[in-house]
Short mmCIF file of N, CA and C in Angstrom, two decimals:
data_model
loop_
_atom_site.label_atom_id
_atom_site.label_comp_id
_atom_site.label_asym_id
_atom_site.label_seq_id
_atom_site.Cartn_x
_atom_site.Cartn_y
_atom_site.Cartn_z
N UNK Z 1194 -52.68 20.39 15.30
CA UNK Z 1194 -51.78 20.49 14.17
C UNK Z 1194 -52.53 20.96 12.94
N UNK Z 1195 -53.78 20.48 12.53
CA UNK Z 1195 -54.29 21.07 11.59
C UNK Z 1195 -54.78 22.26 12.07
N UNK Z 1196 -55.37 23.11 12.89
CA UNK Z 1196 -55.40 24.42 13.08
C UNK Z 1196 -54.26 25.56 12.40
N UNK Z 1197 -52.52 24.60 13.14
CA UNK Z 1197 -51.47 25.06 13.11
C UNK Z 1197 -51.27 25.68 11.02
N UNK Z 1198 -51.81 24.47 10.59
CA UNK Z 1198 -51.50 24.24 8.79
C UNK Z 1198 -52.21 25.22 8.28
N UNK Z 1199 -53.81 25.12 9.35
CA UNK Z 1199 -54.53 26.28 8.52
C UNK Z 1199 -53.95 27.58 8.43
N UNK Z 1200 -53.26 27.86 9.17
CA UNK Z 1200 -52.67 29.09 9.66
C UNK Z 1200 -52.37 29.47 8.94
N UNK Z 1201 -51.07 28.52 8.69
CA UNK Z 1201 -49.64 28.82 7.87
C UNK Z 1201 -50.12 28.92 6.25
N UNK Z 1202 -50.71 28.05 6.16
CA UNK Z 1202 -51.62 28.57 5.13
C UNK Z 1202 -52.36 29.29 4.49
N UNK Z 1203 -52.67 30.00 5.45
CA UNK Z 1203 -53.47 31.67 5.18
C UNK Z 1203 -52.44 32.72 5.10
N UNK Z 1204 -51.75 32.47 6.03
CA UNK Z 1204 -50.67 33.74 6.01
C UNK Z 1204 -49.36 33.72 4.65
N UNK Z 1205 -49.28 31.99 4.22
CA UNK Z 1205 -48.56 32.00 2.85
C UNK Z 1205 -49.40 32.64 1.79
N UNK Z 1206 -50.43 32.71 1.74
CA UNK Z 1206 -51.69 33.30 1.06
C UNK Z 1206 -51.74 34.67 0.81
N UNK Z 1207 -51.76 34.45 2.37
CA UNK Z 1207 -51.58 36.75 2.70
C UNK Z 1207 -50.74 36.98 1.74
N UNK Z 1208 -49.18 36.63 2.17
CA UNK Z 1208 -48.22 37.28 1.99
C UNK Z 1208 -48.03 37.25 -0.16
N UNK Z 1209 -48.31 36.17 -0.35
CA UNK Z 1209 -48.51 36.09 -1.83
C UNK Z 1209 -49.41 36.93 -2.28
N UNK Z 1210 -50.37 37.65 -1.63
CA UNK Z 1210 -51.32 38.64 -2.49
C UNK Z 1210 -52.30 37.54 -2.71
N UNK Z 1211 -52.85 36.69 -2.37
CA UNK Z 1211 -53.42 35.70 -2.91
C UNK Z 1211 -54.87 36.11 -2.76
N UNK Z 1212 -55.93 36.62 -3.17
CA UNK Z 1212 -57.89 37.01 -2.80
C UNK Z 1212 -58.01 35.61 -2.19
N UNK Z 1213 -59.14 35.69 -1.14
CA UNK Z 1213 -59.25 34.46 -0.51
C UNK Z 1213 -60.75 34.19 -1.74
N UNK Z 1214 -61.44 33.11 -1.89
CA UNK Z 1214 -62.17 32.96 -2.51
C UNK Z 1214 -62.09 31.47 -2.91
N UNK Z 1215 -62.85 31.22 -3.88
CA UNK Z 1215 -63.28 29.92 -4.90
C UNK Z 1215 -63.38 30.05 -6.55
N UNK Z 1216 -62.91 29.48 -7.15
CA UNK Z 1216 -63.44 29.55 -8.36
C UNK Z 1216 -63.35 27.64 -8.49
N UNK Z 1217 -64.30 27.79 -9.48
CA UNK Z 1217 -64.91 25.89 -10.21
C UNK Z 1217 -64.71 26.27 -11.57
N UNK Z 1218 -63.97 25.43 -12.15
CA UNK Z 1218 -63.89 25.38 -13.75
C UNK Z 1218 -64.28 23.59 -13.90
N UNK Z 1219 -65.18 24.05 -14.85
CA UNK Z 1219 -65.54 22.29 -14.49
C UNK Z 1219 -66.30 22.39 -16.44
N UNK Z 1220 -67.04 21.43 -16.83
CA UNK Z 1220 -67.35 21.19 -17.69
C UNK Z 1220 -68.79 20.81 -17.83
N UNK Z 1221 -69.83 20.05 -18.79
CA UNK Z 1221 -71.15 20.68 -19.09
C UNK Z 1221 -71.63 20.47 -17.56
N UNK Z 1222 -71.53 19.48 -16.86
CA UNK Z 1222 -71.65 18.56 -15.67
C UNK Z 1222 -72.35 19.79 -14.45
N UNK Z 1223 -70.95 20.64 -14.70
CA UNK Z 1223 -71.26 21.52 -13.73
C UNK Z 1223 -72.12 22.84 -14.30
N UNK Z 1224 -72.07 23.02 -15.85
CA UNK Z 1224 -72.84 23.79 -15.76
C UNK Z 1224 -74.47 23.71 -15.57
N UNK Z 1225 -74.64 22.47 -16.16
CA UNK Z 1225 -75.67 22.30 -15.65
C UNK Z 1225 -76.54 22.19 -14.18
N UNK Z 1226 -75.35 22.07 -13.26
CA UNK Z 1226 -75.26 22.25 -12.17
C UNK Z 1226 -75.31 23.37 -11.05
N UNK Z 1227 -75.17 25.08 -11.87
CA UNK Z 1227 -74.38 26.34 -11.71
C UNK Z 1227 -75.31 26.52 -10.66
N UNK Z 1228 -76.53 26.23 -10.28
CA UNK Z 1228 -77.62 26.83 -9.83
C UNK Z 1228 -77.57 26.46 -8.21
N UNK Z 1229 -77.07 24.85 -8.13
CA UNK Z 1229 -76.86 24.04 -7.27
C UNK Z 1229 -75.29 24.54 -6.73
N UNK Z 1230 -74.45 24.80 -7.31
CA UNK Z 1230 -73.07 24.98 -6.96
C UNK Z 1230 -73.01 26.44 -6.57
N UNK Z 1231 -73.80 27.68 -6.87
CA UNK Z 1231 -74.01 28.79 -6.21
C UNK Z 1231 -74.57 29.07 -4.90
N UNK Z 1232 -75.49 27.82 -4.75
CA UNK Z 1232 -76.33 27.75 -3.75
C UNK Z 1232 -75.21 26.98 -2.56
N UNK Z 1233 -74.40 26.40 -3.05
CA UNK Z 1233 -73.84 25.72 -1.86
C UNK Z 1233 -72.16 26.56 -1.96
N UNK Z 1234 -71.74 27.15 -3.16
CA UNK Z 1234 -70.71 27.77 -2.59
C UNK Z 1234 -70.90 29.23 -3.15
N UNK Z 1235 -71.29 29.79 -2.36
CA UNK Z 1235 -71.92 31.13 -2.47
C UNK Z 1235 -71.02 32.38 -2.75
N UNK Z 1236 -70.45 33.29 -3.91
CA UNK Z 1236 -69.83 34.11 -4.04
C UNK Z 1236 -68.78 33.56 -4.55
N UNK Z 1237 -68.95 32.14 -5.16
CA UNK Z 1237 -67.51 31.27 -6.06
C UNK Z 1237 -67.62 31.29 -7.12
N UNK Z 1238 -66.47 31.65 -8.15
CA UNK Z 1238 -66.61 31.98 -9.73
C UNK Z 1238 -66.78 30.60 -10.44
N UNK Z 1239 -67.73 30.45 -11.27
CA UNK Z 1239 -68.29 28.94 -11.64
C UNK Z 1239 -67.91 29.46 -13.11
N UNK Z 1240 -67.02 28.75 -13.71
CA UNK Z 1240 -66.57 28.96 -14.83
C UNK Z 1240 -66.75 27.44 -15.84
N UNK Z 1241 -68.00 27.06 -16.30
CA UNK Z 1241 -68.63 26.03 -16.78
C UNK Z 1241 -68.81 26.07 -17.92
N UNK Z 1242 -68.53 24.69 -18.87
CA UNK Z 1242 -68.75 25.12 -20.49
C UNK Z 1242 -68.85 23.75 -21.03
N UNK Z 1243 -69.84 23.70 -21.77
CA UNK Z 1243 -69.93 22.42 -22.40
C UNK Z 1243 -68.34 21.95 -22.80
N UNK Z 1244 -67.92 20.55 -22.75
CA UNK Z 1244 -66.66 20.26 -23.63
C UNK Z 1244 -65.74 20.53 -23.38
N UNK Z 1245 -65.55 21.32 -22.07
CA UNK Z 1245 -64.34 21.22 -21.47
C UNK Z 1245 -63.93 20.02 -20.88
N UNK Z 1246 -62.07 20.44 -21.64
CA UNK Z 1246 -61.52 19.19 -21.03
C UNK Z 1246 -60.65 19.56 -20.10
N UNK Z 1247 -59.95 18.69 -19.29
CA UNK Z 1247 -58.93 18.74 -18.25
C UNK Z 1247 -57.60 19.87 -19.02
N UNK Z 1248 -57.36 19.34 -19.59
CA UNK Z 1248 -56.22 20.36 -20.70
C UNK Z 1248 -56.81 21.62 -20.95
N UNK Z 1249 -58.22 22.17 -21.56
CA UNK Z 1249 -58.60 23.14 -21.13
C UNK Z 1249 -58.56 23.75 -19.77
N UNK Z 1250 -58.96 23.12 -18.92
CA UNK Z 1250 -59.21 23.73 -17.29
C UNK Z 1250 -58.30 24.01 -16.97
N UNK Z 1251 -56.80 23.61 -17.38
CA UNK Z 1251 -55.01 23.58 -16.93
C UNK Z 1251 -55.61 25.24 -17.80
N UNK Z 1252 -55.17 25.57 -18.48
CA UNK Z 1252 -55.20 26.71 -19.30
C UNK Z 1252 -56.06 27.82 -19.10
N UNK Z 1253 -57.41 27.74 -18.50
CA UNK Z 1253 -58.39 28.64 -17.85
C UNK Z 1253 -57.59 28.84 -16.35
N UNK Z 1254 -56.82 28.05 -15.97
CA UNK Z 1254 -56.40 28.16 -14.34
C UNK Z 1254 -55.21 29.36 -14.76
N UNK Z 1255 -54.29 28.58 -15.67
CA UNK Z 1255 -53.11 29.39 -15.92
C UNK Z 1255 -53.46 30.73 -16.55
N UNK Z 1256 -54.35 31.02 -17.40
CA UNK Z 1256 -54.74 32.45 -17.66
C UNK Z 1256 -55.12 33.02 -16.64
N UNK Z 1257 -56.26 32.76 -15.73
CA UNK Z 1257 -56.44 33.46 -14.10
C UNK Z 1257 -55.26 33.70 -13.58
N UNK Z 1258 -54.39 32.91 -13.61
CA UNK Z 1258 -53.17 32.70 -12.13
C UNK Z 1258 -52.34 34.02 -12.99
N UNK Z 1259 -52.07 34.12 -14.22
CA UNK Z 1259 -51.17 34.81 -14.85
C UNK Z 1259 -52.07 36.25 -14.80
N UNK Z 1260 -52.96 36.92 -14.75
CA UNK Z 1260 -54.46 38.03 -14.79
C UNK Z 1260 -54.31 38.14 -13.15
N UNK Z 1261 -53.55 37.14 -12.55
CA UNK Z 1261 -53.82 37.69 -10.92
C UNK Z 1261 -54.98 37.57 -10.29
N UNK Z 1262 -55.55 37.15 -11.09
CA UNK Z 1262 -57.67 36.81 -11.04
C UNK Z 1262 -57.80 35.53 -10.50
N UNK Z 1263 -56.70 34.15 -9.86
CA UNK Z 1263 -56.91 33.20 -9.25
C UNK Z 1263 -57.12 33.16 -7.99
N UNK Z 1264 -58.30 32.78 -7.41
CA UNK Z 1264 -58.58 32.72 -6.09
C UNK Z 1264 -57.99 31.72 -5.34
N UNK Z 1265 -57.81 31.77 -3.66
CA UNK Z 1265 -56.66 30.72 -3.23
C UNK Z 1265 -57.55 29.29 -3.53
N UNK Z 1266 -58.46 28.75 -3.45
CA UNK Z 1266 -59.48 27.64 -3.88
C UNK Z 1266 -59.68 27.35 -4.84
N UNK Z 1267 -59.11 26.55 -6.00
CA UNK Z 1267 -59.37 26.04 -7.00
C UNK Z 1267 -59.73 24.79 -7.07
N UNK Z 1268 -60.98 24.95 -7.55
CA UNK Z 1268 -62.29 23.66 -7.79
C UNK Z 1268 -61.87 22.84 -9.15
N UNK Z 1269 -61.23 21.95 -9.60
CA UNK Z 1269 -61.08 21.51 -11.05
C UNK Z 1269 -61.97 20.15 -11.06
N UNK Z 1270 -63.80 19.85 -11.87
CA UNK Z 1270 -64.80 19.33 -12.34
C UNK Z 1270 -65.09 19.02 -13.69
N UNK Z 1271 -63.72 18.44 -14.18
CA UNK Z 1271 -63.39 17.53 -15.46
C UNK Z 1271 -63.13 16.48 -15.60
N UNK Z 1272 -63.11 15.89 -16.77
CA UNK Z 1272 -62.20 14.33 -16.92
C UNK Z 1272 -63.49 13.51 -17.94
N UNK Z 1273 -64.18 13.74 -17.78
CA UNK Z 1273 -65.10 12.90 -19.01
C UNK Z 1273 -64.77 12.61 -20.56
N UNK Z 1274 -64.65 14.58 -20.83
CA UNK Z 1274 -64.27 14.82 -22.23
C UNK Z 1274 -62.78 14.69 -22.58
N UNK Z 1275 -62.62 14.00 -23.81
CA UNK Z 1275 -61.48 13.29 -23.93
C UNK Z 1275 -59.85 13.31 -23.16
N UNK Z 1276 -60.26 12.06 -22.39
CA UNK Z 1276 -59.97 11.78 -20.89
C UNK Z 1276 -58.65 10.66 -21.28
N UNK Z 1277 -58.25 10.70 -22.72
CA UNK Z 1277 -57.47 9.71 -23.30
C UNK Z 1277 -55.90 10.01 -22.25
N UNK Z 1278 -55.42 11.09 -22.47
CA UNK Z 1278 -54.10 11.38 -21.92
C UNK Z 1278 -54.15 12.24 -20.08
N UNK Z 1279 -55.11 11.62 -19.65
CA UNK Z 1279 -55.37 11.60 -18.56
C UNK Z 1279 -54.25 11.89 -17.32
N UNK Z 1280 -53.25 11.20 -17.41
CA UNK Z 1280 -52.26 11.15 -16.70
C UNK Z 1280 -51.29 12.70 -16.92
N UNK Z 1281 -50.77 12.98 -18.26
CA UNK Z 1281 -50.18 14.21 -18.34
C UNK Z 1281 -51.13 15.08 -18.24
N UNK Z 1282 -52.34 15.10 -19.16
CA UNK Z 1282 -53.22 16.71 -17.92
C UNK Z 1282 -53.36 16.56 -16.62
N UNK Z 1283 -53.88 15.58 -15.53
CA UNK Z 1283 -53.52 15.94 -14.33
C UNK Z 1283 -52.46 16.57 -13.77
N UNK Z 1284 -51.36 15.58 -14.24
CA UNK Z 1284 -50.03 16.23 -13.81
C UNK Z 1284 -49.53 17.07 -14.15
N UNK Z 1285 -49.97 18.08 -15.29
CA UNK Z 1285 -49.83 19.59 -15.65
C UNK Z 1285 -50.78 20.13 -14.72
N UNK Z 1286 -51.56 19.96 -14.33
CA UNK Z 1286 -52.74 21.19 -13.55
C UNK Z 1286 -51.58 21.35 -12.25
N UNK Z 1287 -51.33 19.86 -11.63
CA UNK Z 1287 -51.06 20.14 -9.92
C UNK Z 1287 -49.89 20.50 -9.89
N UNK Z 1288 -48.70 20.16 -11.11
CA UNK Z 1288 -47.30 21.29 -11.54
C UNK Z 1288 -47.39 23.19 -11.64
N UNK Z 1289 -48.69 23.19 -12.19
CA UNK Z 1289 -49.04 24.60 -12.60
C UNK Z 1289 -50.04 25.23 -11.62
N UNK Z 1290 -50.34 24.41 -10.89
CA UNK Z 1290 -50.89 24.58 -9.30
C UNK Z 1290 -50.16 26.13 -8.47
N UNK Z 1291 -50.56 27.20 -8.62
CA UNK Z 1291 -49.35 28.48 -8.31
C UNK Z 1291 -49.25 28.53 -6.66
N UNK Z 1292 -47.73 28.63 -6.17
CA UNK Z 1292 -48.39 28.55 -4.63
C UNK Z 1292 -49.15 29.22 -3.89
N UNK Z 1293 -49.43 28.77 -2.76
CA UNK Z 1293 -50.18 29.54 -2.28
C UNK Z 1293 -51.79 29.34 -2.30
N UNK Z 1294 -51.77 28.60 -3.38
CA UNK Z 1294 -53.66 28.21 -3.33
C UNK Z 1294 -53.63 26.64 -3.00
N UNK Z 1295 -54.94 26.14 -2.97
CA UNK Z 1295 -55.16 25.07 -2.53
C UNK Z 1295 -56.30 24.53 -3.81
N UNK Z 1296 -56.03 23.30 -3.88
CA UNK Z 1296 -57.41 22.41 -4.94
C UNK Z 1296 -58.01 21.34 -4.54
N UNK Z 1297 -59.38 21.56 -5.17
CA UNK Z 1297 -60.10 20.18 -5.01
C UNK Z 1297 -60.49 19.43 -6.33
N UNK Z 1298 -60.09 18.36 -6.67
CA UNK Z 1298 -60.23 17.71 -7.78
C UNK Z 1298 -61.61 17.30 -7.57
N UNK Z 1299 -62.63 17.10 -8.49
CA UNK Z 1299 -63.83 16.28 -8.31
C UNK Z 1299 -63.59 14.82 -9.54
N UNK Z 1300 -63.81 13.83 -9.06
CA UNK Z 1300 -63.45 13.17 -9.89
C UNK Z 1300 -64.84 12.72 -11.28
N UNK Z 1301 -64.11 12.56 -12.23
CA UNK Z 1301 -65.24 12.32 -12.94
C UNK Z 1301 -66.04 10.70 -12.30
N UNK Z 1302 -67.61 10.97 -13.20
CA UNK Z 1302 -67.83 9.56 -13.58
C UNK Z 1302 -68.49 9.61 -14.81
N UNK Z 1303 -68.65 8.50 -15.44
CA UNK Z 1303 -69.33 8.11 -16.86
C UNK Z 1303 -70.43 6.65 -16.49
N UNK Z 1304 -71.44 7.45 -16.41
CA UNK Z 1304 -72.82 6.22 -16.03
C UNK Z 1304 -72.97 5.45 -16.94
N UNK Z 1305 -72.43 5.36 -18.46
CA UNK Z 1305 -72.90 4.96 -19.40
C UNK Z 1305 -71.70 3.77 -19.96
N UNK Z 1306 -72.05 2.52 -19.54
CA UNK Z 1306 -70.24 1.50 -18.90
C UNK Z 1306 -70.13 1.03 -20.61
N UNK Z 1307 -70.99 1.54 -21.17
CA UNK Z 1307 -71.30 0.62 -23.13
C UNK Z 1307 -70.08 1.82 -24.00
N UNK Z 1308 -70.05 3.54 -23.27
CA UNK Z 1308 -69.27 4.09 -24.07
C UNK Z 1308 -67.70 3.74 -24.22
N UNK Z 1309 -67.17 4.60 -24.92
CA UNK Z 1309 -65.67 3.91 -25.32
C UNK Z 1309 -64.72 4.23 -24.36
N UNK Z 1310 -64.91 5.64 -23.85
CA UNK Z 1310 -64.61 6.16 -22.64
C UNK Z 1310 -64.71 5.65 -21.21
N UNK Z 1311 -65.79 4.71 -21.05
CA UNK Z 1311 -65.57 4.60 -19.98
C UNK Z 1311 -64.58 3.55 -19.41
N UNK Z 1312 -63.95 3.25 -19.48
CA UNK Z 1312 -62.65 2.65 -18.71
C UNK Z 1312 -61.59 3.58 -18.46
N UNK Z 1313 -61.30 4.27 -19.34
CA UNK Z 1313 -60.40 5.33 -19.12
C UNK Z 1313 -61.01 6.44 -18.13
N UNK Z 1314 -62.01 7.00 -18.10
CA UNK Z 1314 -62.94 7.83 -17.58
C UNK Z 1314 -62.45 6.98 -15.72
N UNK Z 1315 -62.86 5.89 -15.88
CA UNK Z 1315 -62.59 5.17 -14.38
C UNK Z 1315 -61.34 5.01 -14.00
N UNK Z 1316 -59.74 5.00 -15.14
CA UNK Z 1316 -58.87 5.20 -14.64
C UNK Z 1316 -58.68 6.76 -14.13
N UNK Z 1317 -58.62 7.43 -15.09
CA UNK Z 1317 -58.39 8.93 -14.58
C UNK Z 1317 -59.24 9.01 -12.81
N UNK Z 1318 -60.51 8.79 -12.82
CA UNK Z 1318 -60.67 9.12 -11.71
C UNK Z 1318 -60.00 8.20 -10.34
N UNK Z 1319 -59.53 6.96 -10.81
CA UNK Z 1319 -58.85 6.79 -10.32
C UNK Z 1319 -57.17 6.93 -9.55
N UNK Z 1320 -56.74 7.50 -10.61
CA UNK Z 1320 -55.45 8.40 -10.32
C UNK Z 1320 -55.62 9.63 -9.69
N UNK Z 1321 -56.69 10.45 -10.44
CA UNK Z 1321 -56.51 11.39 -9.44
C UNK Z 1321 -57.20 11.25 -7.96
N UNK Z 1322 -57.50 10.11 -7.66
CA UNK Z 1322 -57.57 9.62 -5.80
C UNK Z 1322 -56.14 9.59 -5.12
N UNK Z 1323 -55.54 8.85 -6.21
CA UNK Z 1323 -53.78 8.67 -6.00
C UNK Z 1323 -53.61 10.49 -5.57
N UNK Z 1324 -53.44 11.03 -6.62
CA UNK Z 1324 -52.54 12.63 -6.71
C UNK Z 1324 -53.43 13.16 -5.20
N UNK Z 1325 -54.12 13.20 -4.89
CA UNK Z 1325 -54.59 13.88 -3.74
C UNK Z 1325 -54.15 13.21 -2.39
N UNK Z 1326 -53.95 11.68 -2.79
CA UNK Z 1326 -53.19 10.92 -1.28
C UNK Z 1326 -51.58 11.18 -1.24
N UNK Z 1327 -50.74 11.82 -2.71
CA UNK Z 1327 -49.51 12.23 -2.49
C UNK Z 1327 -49.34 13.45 -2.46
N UNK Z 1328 -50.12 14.53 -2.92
CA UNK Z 1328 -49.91 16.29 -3.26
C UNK Z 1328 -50.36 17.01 -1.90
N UNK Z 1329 -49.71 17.41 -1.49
CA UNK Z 1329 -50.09 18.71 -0.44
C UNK Z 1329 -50.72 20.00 -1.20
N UNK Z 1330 -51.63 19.40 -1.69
CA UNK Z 1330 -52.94 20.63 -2.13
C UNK Z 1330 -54.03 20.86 -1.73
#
C-alpha cells in the first residue's frame, strides 16, 4: 500500500507540473547548518536566514509556490523566533501547503529552559507532532 501512495503521488506531481526536488527554509539554526544539510540533502535549495520566523517561512513558501519555483518537498526548520502565535502560523503553512507537494516540519527546540520562550517554543513543537499525526503531508 505504501508503494501504491508513492505512486499516486508522483503522478499527482507529474500531472501538476510539480519539479521533483527539496527546498529547506528554516532559520539561523539551519543556516548555520547549510554545510551539513547540503551534504546530506544534496541538490536541495537551503533557503536560511537569521530571524526567520514561521510566518516568514509561510510567505517564502507562498512566493516560490506563486514563481512556480516550489519543489514537490518542502522542508519548514522554524519555530524558535517569536513562536508566540504558534498555532495560526502552523496552520497557515499546511492550509497554503499547494497540492501536490509534500512537507516535513522539523520541530523546534530551545536548550536554554531560563528564556521566556521556552514553554511556548515546547508547545509549538508540540503541536506540530499533532499536525503531522492528522495532515496527509
Amino acid at each position: 500500500i505504501g508503494q501504491t501512495k508513492v505512486m499516486a503521488e508522483r503522478a499527482d506531481a507529474n500531472s501538476l507540473g510539480i519539479a521533483d526536488g527539496t527546498m529547506l527554509i528554516g532559520d539561523s539554526v539551519a543556516l548555520r547548518a547549510n554545510t551539513a544539510l547540503q551534504t546530506a540533502l544534496p541538490g536541495a535549495q537551503i533557503n536560511a536566514q537569521v530571524s526567520v520566523t514561521t510566518k516568514t517561512a509561510n510567505e517564502i513558501m507562498l512566493n516560490n509556490s506563486q514563481n512556480k519555483f516550489l519543489p514537490k518537498t518542502v522542508v519548514i526548520a522554524t519555530g524558535v523566533n517569536n513562536p508566540e502565535n504558534y498555532k495560526d502560523d502552523w496552520d497557515s503553512i499546511v492550509k497554503n501547503l499547494p497540492k501536490g507537494h509534500h512537507m516535513i516540519l522539523v520541530t523546534p527546540y530551545e536548550g536554554d529552559k531560563t528564556k521566556e520562550t521556552y514553554a511556548i517554543v515546547e508547545k509549538a513543537a508540540a503541536y506540530m507532532r499533532e499536525l503531522a499525526e492528522k495532515t496527509p503531508y
